[in-house]
Coordinates of C-alpha atoms and ligand atoms in Angstrom, one line a residue:
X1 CA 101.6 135.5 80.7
X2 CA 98.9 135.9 83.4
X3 CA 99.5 134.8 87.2
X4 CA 96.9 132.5 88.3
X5 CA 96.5 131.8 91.8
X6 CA 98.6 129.0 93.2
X7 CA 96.9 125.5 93.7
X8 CA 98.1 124.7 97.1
X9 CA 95.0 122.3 98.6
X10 CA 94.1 119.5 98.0
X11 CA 91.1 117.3 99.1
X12 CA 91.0 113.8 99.2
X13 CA 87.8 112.1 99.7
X14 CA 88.6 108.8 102.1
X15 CA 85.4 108.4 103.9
X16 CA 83.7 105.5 101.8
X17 CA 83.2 102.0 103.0
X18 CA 85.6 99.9 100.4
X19 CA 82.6 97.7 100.0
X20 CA 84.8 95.6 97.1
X21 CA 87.4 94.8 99.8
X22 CA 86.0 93.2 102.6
X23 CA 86.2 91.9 104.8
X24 CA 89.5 93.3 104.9
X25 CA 87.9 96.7 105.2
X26 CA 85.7 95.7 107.4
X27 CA 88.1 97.7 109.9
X28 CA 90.8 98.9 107.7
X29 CA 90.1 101.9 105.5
X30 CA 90.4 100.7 101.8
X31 CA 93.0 103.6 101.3
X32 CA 95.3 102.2 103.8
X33 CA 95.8 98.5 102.2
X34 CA 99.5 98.7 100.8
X35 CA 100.7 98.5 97.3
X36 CA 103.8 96.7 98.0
X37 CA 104.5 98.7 101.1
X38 CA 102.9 101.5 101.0
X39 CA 99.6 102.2 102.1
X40 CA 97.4 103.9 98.7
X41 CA 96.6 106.8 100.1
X42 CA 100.5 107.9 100.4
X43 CA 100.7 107.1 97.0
X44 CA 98.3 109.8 96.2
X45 CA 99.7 112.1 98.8
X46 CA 103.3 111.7 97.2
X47 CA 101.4 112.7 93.9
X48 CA 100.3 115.8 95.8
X49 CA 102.9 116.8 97.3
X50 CA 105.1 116.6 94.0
X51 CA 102.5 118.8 92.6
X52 CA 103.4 121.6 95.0
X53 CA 100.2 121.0 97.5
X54 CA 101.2 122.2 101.0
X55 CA 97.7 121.5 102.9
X56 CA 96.4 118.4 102.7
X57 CA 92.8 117.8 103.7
X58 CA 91.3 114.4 104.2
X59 CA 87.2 114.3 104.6
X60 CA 86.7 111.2 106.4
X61 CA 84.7 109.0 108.4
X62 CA 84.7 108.4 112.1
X63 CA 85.7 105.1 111.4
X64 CA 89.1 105.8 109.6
X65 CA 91.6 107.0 112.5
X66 CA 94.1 104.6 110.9
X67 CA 94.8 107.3 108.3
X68 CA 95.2 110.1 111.2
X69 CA 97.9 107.6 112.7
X70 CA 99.3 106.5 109.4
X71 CA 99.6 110.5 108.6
X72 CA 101.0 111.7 112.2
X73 CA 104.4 111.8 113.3
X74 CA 105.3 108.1 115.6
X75 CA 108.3 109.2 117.5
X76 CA 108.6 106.4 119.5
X77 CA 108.8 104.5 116.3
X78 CA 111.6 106.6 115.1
X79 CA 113.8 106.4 117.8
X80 CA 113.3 102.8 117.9
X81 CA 114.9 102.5 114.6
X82 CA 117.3 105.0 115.3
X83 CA 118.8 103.1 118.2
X84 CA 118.5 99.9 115.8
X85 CA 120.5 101.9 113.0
X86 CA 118.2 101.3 110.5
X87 CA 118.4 105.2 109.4
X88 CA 117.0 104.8 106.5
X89 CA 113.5 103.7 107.5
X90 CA 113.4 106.0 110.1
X91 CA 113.7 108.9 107.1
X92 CA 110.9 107.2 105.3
X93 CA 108.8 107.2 107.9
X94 CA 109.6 111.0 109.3
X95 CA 109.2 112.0 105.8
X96 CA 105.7 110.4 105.2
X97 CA 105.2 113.9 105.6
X98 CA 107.4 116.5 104.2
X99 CA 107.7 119.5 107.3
X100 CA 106.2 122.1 105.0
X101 CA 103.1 120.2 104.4
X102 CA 100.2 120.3 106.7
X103 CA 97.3 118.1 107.1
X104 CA 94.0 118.7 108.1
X105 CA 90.6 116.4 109.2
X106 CA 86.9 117.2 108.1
X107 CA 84.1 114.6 109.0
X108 CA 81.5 113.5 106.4
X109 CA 79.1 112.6 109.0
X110 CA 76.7 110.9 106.1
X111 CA 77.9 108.6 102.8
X112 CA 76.1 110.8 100.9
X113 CA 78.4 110.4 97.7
X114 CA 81.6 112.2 96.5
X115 CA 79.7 115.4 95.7
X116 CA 78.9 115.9 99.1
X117 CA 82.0 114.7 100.1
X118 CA 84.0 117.5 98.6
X119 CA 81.6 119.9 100.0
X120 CA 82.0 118.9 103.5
X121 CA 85.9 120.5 102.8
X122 CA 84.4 123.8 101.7
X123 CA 85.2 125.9 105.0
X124 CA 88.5 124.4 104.6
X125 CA 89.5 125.2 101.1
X126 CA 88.3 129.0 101.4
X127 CA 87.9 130.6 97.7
X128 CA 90.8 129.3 95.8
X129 CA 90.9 126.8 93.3
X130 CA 92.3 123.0 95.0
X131 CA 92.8 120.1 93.9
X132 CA 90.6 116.6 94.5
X133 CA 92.7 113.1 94.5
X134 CA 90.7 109.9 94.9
X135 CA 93.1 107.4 96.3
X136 CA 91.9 104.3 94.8
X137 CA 93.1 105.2 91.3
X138 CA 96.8 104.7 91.7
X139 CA 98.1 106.8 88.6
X140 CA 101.9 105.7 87.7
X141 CA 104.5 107.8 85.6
X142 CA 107.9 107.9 84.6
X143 CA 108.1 111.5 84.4
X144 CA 106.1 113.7 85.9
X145 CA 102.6 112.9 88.2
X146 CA 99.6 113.2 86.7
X147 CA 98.8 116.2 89.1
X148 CA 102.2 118.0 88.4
X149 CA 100.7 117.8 84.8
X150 CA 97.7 118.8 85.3
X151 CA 98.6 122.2 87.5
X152 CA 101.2 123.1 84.3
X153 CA 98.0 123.2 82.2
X154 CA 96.5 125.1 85.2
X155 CA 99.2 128.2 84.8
X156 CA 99.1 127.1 81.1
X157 CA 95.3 128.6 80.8
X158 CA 93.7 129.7 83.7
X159 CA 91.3 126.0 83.5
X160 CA 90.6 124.1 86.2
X161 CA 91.3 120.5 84.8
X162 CA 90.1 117.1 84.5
X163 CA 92.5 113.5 84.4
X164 CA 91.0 111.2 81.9
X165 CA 91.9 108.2 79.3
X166 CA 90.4 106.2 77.0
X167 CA 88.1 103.2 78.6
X168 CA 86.6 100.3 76.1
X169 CA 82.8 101.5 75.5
X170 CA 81.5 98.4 77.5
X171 CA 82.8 100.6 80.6
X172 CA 81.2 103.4 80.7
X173 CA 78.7 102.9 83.4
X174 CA 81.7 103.0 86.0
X175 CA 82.8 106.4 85.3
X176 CA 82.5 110.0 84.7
X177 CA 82.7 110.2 80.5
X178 CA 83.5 113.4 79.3
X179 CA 82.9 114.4 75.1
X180 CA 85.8 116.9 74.1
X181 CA 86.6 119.7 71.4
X182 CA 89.7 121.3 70.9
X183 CA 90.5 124.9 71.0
X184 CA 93.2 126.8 68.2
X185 CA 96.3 125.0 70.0
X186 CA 94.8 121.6 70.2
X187 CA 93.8 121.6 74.3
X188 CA 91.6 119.7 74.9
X189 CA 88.2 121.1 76.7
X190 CA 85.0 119.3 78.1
X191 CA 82.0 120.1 76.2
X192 CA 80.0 117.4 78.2
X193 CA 80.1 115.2 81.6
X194 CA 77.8 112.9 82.7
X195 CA 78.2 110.2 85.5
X196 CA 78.1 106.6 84.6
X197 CA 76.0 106.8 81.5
X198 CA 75.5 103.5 79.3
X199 CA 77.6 102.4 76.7
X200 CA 74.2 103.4 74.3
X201 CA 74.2 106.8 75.6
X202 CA 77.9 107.5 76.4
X203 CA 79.0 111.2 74.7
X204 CA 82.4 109.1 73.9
X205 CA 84.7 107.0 75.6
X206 CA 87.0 109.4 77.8
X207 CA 86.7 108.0 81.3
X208 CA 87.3 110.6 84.0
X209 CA 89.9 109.7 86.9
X210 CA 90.1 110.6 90.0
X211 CA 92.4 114.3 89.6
X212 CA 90.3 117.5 89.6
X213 CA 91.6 120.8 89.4
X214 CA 88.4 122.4 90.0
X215 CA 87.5 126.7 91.4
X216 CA 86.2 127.5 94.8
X217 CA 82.4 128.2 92.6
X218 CA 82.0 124.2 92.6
X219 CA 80.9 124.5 96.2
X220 CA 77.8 126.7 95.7
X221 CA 77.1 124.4 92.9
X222 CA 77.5 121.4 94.9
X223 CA 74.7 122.8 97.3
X224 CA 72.3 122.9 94.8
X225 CA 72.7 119.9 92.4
X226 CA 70.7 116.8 93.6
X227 CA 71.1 113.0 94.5
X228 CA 72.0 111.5 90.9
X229 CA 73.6 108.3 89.7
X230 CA 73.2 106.3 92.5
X231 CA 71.1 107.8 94.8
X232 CA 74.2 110.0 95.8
X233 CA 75.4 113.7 95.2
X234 CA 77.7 113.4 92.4
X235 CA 80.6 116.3 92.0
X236 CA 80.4 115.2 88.1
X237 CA 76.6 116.7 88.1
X238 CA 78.5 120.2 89.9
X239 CA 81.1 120.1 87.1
X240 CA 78.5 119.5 84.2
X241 CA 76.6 123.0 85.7
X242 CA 80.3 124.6 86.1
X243 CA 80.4 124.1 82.4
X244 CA 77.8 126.2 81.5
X245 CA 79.7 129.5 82.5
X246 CA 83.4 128.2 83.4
X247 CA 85.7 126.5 80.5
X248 CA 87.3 122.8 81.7
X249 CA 90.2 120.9 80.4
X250 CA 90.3 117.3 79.8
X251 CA 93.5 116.3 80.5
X252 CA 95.3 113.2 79.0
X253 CA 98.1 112.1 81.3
X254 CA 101.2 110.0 80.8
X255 CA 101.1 107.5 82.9
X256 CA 99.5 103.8 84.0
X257 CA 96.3 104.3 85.9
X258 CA 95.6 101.3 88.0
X259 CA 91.8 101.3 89.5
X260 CA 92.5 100.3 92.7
X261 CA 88.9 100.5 93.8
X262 CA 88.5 97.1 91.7
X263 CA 91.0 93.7 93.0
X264 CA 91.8 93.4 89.1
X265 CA 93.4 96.7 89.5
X266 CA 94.9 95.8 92.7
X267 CA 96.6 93.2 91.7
X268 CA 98.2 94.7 88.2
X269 CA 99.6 97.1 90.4
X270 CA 100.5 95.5 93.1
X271 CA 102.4 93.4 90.4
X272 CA 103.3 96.3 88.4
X273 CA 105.2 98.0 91.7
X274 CA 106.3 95.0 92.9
X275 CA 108.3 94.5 89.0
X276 CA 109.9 97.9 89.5
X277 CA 111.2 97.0 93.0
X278 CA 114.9 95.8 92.4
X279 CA 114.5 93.8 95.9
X280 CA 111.7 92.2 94.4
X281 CA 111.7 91.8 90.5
X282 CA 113.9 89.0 90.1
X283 CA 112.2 86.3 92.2
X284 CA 108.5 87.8 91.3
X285 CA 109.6 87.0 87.7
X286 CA 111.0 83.4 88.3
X287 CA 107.8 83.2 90.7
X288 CA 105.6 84.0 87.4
X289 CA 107.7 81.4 85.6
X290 CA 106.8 78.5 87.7
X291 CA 102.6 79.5 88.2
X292 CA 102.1 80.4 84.7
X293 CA 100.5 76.9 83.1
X294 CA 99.0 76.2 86.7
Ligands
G1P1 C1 84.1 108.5 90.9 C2 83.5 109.6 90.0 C3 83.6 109.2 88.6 C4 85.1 108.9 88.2 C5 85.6 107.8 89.2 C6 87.1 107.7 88.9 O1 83.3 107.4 90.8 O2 82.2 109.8 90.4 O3 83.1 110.2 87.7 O4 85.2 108.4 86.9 O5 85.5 108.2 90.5 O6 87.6 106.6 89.7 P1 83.4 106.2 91.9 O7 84.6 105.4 91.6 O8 83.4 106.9 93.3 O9 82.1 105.4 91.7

């Protein structure tokens, strides 16, 4: 079996305005409101690191220093708890960061899209294939994370790789839709992207999610392509002109995908979580009891 080249960055595009949130993000990033009790952007970084990513790099906005603080180390917060022996809330919030991971800062200076966004962490990534993790789909599993999965069907093949699942056709002008065909083991690889089509003109009804696998040759591509759905630089229009010389997976995961970028989504998972907290569960399910025919 071939050695491919480890995936050890990963980008995460937090610079957007969280539009569908305020006023509460009015001065809170969107990726910092909690899911129970943690903010959504750890969720995703957890997901990273489990996936074996040791350089984080967040392209942000000058507006977002709450996720610099959230991400560095507080000491005077950790000897506070130390000294009040809560020990183990100190550990979670030493280890918000594992020691061998590193984190890094890149401005997007301009909302120019997500394209553009992954772009601005080109100098950063260098010419190795990385990762891209949009914070605001919160992907659950039982087993492994969606990007563990994905980076096994990355040494699996050589394919940079694509998260998706099934959407009802009447959604398909809120995300990437991929059409598919299967090679002689049954992967699955993208024939076609295209961002936010109608449900008239949708190749199928595979939703992309917010995990990329993607090589270092998106970047060049990402200069080139120009403003598309939206108005904005879209990395789906790189990916559909990566297509042309460089096979893709579509990857199914296991696993709940909330969209947090939506308050429906919020709430299933802040529900969802909240279920699977054994501090919480009981009284959440008596609390459902008594609201249910209001
Ligand atoms: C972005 C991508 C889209 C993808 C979606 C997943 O859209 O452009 O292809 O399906 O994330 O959440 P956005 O949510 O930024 O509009």
């Amino acid at each position: 079996m071939t050695d491919f080249p480890p995936i050890r960055k990963a980008v995460f595009p937090v610079a957007g305005l969280g539009t569908r949130f305020l006023p509460a993000t009015k001065s809170i990033p969107k990726e910092m409101l909690p899911i129970v009790d943690k903010p959504l952007i750890q969720y995703a970084v957890d997901e990273a690191v489990e996936a074996g990513i040791d350089t984080i790099i967040f392209v942000t906005s000058h507006k977002k220093g709450a996720i610099l603080d959230h991400f560095d180390p507080n000491s005077e917060l950790e000897s506070l708890l130390t000294a009040q022996g809560n020990v183990e809330l100190r550990d979670r919030v030493h280890n918000i960061i594992p020691d061998h991971v590193s984190t890094r800062y890149v401005i997007q200076e301009k909302a120019l899209g997500l394209g553009h966004a992954v772009w601005c962490a080109k100098k950063l990534v260098g010419d190795e294939p990385f990762a891209v993790l949009l914070a605001d789909d919160l992907i659950r599993s039982t087993g492994s994370g969606c990007l563990k999965q994905m980076v096994a069907e990355y040494h699996a093949t050589g394919s940079g790789c694509i998260g998706v699942e099934e959407i009802p056709v009447s959604m398909t002008d809120r995300y990437g839709i991929v059409s598919v065909h299967k090679d002689a083991v049954g992967r699955n690889y993208i024939r076609d992207i295209v961002e936010k089509p109608s449900p008239e003109s949708a190749p199928s009804n595979l939703g992309v999610v917010g995990r990329y696998i993607l090589p270092a040759e998106i970047f060049s591509l990402l200069e080139s392509v120009r403003a598309g759905a939206g108005g904005e630089i879209q990395l789906t229009d790189a990916i559909a002109r990566l297509l042309e010389n460089k096979p893709l997976l579509a990857h199914a995961f296991e696993g709940v995908r909330y969209d947090c970028g939506s308050r429906q989504g919020f709430i299933r998972a802040t529900v969802d979580y909240a279920l699977e907290n054994a501090d919480l569960r009981d009284d959440l399910l008596r609390y459902i009891e008594t609201v249910k025919g209001v």
